[in-house]
Backbone as XML, in Angstrom:
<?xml version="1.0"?>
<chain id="A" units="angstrom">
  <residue number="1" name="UNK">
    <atom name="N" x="37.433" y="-57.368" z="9.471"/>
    <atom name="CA" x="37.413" y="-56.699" z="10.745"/>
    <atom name="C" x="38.158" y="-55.366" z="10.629"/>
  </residue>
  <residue number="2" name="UNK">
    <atom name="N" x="37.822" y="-54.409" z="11.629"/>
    <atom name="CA" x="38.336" y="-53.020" z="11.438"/>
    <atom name="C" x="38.630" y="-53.010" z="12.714"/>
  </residue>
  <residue number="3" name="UNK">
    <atom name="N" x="39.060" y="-51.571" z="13.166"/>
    <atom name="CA" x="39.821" y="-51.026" z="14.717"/>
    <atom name="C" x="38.449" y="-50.579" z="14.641"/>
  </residue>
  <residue number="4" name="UNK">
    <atom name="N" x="37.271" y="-50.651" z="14.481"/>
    <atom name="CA" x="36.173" y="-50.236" z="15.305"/>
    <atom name="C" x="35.695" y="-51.377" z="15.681"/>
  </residue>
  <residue number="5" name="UNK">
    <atom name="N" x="35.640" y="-52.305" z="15.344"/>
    <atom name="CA" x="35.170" y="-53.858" z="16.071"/>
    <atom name="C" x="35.318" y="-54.251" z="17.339"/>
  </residue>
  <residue number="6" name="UNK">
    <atom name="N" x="36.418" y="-53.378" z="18.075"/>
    <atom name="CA" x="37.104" y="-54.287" z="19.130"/>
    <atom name="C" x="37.723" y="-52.402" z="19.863"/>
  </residue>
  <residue number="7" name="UNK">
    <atom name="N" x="36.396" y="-52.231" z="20.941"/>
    <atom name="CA" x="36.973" y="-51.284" z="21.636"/>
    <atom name="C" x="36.940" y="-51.472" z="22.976"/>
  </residue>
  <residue number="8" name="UNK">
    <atom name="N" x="37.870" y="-50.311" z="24.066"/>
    <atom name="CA" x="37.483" y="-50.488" z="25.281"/>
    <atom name="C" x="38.753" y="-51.253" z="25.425"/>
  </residue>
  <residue number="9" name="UNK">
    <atom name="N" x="39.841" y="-51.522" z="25.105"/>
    <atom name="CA" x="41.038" y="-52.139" z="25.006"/>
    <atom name="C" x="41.931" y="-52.009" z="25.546"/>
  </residue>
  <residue number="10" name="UNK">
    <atom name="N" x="42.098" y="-52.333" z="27.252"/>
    <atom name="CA" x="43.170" y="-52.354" z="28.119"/>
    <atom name="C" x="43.177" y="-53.210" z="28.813"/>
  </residue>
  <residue number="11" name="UNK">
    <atom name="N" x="44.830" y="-53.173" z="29.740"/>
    <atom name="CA" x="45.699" y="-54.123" z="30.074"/>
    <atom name="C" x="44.986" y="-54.730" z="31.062"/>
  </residue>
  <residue number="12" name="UNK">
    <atom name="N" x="44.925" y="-56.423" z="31.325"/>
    <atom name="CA" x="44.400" y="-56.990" z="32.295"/>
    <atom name="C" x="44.865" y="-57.019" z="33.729"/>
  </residue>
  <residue number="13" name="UNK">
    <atom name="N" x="45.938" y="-56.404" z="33.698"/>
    <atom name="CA" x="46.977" y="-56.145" z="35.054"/>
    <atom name="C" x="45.947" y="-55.024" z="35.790"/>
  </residue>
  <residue number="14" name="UNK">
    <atom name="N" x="45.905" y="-55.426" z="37.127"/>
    <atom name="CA" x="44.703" y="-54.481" z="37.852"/>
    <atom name="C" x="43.531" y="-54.162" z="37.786"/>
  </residue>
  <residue number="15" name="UNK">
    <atom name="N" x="42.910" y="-55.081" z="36.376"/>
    <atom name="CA" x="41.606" y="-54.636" z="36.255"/>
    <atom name="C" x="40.617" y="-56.224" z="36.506"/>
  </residue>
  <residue number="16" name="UNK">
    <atom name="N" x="39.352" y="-56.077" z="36.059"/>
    <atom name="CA" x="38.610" y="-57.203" z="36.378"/>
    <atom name="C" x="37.629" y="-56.924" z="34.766"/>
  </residue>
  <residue number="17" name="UNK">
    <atom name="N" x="37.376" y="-57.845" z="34.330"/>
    <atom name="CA" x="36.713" y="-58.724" z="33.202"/>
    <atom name="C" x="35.013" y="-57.660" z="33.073"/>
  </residue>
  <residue number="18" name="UNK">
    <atom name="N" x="34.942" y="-56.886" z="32.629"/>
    <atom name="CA" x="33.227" y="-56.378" z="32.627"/>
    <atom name="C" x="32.785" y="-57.088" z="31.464"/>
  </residue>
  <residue number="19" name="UNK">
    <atom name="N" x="31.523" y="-56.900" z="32.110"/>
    <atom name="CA" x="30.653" y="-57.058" z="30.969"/>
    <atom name="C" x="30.356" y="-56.680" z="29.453"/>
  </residue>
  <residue number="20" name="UNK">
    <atom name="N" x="30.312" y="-58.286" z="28.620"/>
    <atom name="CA" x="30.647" y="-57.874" z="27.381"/>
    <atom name="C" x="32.254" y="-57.348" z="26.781"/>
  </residue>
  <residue number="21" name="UNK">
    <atom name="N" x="32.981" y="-57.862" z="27.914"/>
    <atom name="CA" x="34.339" y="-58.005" z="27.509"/>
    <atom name="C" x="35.017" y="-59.310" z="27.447"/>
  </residue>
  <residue number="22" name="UNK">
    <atom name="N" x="35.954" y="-59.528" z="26.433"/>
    <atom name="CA" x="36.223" y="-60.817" z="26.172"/>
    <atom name="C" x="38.071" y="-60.819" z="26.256"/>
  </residue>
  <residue number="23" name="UNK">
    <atom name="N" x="38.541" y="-61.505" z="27.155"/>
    <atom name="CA" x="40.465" y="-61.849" z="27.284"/>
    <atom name="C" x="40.487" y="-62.072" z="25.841"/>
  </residue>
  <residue number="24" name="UNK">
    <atom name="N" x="42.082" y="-61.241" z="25.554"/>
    <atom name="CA" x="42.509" y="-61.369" z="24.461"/>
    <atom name="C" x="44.206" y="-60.866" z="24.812"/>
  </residue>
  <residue number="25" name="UNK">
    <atom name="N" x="44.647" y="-61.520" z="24.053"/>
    <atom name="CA" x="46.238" y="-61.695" z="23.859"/>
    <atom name="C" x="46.843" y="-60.812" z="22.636"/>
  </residue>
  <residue number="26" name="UNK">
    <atom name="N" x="47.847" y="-60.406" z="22.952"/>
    <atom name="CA" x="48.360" y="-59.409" z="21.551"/>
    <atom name="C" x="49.861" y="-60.129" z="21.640"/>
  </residue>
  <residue number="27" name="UNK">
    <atom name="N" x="50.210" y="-61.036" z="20.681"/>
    <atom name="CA" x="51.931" y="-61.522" z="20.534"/>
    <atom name="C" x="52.456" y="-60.191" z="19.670"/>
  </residue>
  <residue number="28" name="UNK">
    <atom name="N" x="53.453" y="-59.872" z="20.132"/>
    <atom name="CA" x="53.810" y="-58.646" z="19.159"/>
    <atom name="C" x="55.853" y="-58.536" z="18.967"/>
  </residue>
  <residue number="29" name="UNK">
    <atom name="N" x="56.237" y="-58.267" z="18.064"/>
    <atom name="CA" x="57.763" y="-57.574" z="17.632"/>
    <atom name="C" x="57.772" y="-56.549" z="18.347"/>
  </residue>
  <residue number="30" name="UNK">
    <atom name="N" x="58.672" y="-56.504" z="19.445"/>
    <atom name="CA" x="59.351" y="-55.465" z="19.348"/>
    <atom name="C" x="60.581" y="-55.052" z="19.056"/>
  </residue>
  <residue number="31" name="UNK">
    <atom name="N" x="61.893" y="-54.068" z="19.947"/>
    <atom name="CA" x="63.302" y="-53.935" z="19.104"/>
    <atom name="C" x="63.882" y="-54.917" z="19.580"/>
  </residue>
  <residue number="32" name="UNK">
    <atom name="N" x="63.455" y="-55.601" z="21.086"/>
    <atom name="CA" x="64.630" y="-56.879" z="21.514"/>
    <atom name="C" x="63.632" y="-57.771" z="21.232"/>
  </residue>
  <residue number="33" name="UNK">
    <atom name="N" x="62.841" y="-58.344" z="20.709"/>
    <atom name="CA" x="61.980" y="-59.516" z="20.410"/>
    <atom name="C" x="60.873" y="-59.504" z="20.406"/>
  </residue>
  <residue number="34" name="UNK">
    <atom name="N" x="60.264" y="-60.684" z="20.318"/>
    <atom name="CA" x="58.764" y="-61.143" z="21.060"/>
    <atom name="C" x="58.225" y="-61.035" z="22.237"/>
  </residue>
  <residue number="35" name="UNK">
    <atom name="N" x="56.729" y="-60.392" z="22.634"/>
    <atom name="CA" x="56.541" y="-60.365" z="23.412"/>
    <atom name="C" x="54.902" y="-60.594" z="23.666"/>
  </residue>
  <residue number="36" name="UNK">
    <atom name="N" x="54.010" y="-61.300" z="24.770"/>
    <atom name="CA" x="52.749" y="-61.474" z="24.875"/>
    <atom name="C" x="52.198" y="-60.872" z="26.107"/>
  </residue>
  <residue number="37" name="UNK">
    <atom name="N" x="50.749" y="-60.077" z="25.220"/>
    <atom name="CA" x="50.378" y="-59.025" z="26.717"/>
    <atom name="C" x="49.137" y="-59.220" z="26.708"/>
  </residue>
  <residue number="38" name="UNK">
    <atom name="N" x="48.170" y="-59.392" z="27.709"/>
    <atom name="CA" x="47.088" y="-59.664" z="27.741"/>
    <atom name="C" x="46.268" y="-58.301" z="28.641"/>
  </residue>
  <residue number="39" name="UNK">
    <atom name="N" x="45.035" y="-58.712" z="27.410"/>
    <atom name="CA" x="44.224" y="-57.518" z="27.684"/>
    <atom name="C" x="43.040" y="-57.808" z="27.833"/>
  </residue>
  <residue number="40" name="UNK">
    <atom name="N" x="41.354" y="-56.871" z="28.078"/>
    <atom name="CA" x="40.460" y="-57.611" z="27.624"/>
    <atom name="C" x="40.284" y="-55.882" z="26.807"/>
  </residue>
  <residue number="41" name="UNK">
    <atom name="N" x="39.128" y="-56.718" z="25.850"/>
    <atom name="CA" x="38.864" y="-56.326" z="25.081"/>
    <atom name="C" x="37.576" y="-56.173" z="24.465"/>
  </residue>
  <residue number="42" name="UNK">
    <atom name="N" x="36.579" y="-55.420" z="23.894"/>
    <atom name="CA" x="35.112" y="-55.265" z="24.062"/>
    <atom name="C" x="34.724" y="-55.858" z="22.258"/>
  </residue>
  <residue number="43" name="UNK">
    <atom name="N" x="34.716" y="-56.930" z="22.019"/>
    <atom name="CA" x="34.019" y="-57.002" z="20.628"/>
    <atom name="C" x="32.541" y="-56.066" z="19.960"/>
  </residue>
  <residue number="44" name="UNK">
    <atom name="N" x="32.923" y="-55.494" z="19.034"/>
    <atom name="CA" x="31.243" y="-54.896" z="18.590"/>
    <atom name="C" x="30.467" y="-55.971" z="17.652"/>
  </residue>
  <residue number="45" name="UNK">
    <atom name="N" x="28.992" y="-55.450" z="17.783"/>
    <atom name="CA" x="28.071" y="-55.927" z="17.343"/>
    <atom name="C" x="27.973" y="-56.707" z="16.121"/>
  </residue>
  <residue number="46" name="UNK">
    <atom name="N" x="29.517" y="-56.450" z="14.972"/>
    <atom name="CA" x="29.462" y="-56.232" z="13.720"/>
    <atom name="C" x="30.342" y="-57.677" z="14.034"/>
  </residue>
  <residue number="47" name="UNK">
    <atom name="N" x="31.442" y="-57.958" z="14.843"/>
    <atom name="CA" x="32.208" y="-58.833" z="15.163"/>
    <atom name="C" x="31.159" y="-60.066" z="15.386"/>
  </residue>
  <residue number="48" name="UNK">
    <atom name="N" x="30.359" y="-60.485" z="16.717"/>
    <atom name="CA" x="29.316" y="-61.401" z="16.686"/>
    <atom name="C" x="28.404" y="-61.633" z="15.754"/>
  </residue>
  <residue number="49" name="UNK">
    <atom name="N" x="28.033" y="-60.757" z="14.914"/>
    <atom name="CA" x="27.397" y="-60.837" z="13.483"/>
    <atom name="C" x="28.084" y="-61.675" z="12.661"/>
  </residue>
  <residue number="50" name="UNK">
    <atom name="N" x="29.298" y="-61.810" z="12.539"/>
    <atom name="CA" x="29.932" y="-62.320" z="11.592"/>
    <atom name="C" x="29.747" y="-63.746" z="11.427"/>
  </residue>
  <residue number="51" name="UNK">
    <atom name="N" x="29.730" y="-63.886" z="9.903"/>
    <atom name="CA" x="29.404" y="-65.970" z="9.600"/>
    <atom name="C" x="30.338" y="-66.341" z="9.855"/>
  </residue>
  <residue number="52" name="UNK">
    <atom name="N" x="31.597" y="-66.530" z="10.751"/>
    <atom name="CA" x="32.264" y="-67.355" z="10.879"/>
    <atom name="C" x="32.042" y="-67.426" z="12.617"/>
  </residue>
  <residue number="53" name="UNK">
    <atom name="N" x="31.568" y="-66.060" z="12.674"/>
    <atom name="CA" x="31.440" y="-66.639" z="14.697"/>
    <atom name="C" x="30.394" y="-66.924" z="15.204"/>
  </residue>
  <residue number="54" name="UNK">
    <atom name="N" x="29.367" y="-66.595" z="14.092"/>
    <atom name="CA" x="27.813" y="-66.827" z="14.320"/>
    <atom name="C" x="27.995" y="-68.310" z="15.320"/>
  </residue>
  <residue number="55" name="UNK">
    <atom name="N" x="28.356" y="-69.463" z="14.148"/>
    <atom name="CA" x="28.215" y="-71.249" z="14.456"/>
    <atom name="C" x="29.054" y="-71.145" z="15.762"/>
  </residue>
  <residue number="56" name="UNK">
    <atom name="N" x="29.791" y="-70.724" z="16.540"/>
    <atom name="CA" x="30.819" y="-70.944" z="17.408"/>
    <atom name="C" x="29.893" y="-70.989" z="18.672"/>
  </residue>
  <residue number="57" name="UNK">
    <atom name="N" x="29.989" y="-72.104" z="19.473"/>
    <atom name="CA" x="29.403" y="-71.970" z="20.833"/>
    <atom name="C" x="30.079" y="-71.525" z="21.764"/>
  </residue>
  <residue number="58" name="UNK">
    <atom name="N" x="30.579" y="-70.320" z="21.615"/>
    <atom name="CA" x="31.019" y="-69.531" z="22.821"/>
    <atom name="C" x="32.371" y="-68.785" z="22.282"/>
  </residue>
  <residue number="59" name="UNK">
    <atom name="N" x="32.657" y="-67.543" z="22.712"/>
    <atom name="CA" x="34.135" y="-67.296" z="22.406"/>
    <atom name="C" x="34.541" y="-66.854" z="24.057"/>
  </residue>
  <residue number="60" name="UNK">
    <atom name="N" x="36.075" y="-67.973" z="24.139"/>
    <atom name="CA" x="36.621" y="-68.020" z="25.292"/>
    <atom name="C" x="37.684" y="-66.855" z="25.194"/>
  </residue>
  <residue number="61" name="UNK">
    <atom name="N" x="38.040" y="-66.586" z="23.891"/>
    <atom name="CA" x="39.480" y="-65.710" z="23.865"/>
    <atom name="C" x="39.606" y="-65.191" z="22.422"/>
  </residue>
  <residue number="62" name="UNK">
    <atom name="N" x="40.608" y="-64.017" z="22.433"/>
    <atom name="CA" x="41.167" y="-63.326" z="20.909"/>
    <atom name="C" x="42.586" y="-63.783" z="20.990"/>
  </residue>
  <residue number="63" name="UNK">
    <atom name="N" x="43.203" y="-63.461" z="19.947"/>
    <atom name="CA" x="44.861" y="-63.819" z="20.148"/>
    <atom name="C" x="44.964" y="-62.696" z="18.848"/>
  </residue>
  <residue number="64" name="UNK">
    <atom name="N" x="45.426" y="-61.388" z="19.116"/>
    <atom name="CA" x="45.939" y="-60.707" z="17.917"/>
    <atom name="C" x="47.463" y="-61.018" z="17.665"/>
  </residue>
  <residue number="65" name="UNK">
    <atom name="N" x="47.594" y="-61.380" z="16.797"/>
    <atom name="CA" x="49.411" y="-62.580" z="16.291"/>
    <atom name="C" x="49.646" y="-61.495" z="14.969"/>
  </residue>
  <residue number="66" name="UNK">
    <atom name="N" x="50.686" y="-61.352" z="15.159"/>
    <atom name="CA" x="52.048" y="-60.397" z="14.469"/>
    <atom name="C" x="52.363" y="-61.159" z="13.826"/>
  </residue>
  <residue number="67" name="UNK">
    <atom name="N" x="52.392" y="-60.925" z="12.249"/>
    <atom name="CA" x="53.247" y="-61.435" z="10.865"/>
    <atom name="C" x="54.473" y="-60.607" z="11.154"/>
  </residue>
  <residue number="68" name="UNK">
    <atom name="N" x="55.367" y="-61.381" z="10.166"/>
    <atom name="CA" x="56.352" y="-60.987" z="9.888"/>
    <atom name="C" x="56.287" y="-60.524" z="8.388"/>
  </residue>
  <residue number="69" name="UNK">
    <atom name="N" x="57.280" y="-59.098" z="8.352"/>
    <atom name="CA" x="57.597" y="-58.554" z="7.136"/>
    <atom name="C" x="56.014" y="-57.809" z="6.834"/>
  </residue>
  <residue number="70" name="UNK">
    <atom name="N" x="55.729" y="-57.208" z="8.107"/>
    <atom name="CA" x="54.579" y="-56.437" z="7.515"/>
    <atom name="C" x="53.347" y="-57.329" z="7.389"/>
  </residue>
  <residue number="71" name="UNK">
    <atom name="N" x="52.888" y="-58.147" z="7.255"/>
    <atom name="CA" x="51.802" y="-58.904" z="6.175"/>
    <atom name="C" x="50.979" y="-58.855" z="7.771"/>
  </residue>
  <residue number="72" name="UNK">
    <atom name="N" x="49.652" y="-58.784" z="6.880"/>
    <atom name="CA" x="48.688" y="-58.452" z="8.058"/>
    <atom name="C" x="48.721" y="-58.957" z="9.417"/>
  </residue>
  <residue number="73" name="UNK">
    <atom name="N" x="48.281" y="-58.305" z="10.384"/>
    <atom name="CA" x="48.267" y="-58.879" z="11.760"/>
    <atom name="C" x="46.989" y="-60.620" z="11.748"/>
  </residue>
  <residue number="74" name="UNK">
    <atom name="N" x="46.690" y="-61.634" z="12.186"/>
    <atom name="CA" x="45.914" y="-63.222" z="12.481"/>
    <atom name="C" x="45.466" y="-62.366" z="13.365"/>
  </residue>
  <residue number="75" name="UNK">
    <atom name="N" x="43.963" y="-62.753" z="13.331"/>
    <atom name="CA" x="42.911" y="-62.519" z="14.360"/>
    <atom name="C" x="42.433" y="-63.806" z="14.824"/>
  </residue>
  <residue number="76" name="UNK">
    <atom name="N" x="43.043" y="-64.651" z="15.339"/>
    <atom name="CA" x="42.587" y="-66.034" z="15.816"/>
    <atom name="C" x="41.452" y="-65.555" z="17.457"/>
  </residue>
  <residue number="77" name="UNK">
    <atom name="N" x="40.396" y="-66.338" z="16.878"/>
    <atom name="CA" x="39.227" y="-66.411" z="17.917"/>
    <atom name="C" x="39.156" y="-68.233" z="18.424"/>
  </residue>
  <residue number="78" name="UNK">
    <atom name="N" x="39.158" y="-68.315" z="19.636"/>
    <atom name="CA" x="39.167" y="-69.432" z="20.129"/>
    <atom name="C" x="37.454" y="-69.412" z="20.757"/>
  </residue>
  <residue number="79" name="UNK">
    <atom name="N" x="37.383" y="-70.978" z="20.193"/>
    <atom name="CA" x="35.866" y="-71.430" z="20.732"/>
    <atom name="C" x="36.130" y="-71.958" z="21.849"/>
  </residue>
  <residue number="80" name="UNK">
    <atom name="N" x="34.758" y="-72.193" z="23.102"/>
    <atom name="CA" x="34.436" y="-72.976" z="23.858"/>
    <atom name="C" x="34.814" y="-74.615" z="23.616"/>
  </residue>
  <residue number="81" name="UNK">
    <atom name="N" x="34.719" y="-74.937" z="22.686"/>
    <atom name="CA" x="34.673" y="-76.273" z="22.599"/>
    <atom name="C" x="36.310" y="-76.706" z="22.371"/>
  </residue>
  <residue number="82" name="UNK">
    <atom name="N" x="37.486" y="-75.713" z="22.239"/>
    <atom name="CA" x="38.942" y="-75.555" z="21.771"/>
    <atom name="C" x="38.595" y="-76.496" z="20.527"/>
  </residue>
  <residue number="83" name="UNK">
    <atom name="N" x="38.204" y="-76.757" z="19.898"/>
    <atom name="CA" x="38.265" y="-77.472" z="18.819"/>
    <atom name="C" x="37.584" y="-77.145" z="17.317"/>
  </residue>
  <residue number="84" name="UNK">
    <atom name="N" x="37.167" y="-75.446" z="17.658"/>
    <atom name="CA" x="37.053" y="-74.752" z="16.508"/>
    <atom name="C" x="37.959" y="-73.325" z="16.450"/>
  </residue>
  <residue number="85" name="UNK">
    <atom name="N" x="38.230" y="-72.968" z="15.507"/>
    <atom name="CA" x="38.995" y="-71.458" z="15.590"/>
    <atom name="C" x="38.973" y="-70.785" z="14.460"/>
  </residue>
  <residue number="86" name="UNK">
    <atom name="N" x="39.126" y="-69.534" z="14.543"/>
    <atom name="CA" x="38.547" y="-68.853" z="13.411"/>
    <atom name="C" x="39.806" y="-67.820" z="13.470"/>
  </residue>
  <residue number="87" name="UNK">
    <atom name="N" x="40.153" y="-67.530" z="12.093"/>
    <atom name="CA" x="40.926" y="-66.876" z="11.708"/>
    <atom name="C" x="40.731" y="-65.626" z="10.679"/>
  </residue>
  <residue number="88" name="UNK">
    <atom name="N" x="41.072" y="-64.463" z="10.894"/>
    <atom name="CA" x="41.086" y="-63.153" z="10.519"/>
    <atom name="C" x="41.792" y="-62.129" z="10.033"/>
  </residue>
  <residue number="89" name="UNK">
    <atom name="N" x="42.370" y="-61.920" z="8.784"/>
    <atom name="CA" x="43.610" y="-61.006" z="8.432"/>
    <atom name="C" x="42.836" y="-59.722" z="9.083"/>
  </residue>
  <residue number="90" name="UNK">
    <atom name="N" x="44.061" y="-58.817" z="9.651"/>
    <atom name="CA" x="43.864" y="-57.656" z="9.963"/>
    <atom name="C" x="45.272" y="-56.729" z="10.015"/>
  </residue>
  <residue number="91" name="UNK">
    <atom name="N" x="44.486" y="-55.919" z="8.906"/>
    <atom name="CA" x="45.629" y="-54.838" z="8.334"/>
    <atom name="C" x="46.163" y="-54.066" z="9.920"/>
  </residue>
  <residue number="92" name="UNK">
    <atom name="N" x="47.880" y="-53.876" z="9.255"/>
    <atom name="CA" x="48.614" y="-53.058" z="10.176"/>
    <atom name="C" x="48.007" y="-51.621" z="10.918"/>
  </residue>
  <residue number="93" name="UNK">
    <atom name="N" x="47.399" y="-51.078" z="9.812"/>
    <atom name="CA" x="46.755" y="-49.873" z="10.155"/>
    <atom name="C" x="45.449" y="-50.118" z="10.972"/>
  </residue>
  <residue number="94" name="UNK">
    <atom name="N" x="44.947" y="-50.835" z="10.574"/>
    <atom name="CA" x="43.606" y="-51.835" z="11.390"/>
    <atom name="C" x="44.199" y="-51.440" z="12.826"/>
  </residue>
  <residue number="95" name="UNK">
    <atom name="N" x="44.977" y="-52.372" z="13.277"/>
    <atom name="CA" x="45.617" y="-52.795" z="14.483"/>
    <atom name="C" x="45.678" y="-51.312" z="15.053"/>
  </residue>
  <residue number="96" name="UNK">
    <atom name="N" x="46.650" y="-50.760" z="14.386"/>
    <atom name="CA" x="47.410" y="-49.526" z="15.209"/>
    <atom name="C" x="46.149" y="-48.525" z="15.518"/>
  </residue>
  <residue number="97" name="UNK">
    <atom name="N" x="45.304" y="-48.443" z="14.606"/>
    <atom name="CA" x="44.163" y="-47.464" z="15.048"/>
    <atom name="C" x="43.368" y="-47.860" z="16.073"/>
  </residue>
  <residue number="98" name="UNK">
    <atom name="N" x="43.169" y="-49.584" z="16.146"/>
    <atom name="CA" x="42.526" y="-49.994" z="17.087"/>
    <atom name="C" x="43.678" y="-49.568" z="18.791"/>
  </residue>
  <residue number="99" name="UNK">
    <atom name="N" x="44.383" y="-49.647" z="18.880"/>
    <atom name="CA" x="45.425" y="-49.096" z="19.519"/>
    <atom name="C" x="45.165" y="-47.627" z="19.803"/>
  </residue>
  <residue number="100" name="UNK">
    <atom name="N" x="45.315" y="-47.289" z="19.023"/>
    <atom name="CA" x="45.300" y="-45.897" z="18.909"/>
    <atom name="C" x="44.029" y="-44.873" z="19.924"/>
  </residue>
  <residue number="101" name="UNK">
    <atom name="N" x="42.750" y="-45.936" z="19.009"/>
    <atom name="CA" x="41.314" y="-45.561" z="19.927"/>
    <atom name="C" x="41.380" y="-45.861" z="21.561"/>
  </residue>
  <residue number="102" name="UNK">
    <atom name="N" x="41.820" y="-46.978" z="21.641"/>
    <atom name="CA" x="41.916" y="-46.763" z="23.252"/>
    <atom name="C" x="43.001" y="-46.609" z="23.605"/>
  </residue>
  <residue number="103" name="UNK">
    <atom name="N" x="43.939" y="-45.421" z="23.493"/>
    <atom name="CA" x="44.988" y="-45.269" z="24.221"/>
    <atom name="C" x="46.123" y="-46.177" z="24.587"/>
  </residue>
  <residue number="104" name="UNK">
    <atom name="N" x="46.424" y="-47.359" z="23.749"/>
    <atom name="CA" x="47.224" y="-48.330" z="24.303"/>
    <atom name="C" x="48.444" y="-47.990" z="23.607"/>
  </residue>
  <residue number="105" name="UNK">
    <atom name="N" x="49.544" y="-48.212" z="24.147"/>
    <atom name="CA" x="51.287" y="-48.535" z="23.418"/>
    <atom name="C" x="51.366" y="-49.577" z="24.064"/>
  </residue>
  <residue number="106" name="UNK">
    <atom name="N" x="51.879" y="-50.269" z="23.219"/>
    <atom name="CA" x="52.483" y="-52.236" z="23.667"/>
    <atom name="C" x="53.286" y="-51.826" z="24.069"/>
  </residue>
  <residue number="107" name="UNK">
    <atom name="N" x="53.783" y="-52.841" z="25.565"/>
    <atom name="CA" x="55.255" y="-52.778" z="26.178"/>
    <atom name="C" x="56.042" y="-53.279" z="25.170"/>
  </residue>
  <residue number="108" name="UNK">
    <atom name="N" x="57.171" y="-52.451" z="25.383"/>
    <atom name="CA" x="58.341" y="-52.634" z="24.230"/>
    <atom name="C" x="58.502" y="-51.488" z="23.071"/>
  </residue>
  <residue number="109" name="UNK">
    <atom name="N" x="57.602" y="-51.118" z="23.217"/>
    <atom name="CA" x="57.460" y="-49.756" z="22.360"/>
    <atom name="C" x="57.795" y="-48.610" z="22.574"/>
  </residue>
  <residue number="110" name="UNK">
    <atom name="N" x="58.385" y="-47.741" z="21.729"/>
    <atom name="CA" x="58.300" y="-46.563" z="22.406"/>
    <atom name="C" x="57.242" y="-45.414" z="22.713"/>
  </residue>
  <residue number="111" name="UNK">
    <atom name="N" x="57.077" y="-44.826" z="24.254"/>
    <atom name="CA" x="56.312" y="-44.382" z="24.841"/>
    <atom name="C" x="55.079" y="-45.298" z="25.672"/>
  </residue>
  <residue number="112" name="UNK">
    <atom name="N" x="55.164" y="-46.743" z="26.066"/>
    <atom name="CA" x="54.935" y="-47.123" z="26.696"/>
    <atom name="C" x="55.405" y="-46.989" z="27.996"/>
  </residue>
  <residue number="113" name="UNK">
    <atom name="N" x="54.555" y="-46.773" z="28.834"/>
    <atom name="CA" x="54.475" y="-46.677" z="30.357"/>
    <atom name="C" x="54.375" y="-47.580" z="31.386"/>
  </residue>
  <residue number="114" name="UNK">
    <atom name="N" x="54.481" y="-48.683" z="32.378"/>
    <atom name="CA" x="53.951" y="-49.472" z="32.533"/>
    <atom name="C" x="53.055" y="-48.796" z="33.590"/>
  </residue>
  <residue number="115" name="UNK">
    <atom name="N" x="51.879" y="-50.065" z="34.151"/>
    <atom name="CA" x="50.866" y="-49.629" z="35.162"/>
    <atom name="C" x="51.217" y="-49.097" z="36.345"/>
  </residue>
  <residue number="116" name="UNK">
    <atom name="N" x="50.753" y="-48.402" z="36.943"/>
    <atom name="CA" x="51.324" y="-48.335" z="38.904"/>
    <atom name="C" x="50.835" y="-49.395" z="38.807"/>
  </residue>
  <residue number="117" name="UNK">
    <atom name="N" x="51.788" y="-50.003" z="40.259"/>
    <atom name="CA" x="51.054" y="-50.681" z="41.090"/>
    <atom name="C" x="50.132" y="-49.821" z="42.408"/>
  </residue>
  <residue number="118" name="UNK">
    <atom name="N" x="49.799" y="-49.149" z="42.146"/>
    <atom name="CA" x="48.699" y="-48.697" z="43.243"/>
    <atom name="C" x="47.537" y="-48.765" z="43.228"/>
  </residue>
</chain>
């Protein structure tokens, strides 16, 4: 998987679910700890192509999960049935560009903003 797989990538706070977007979770390090932010997120064509999500009857959710000491970011995909899951190394740079393309900074970061509430 690459940061072009997965665009269209913002916070679920104030928004509503479109079409061809799928909830996804980012656990992430920051300087005071752990933290989980949920977003949705637009899978590409190249992502549903793939032989491991082809067999899956349905994807309910993403979970992008933070290694420690650097080592690639887990791309865990959760099935419909919770009783299959598929797992995905995805390089640091992966991540951050995917970030990058849609404008996101994780809370906890620096130059994160949070949403209005308006």
């Amino acid at each position: 998987m690459t940061a072009s797989d997965f665009t269209n990538l913002h916070l679920q706070y104030l928004s509503t679910q479109a079409e061809g977007e799928v909830p996804v979770a980012i656990e992430h390090d920051f300087h005071n700890g752990r933290m989980v932010d949920h977003y949705f997120v637009t899978p590409s064509q190249n992502f549903w192509n793939d032989e491991a999500i082809k067999p899956l009857e349905g994807v309910t959710g993403i979970l992008f999960l933070q290694q420690p000491d650097g080592a690639p970011w887990k791309i865990l995909v959760n099935d419909t049935t919770m009783f299959k899951e598929v797992y995905f190394d995805f390089p640091e740079e992966e991540f951050r560009q995917m970030l990058a393309n849609s404008h996101v900074i994780l809370p906890g970061e620096e130059g994160f903003v949070p949403p209005s509430a308006n």
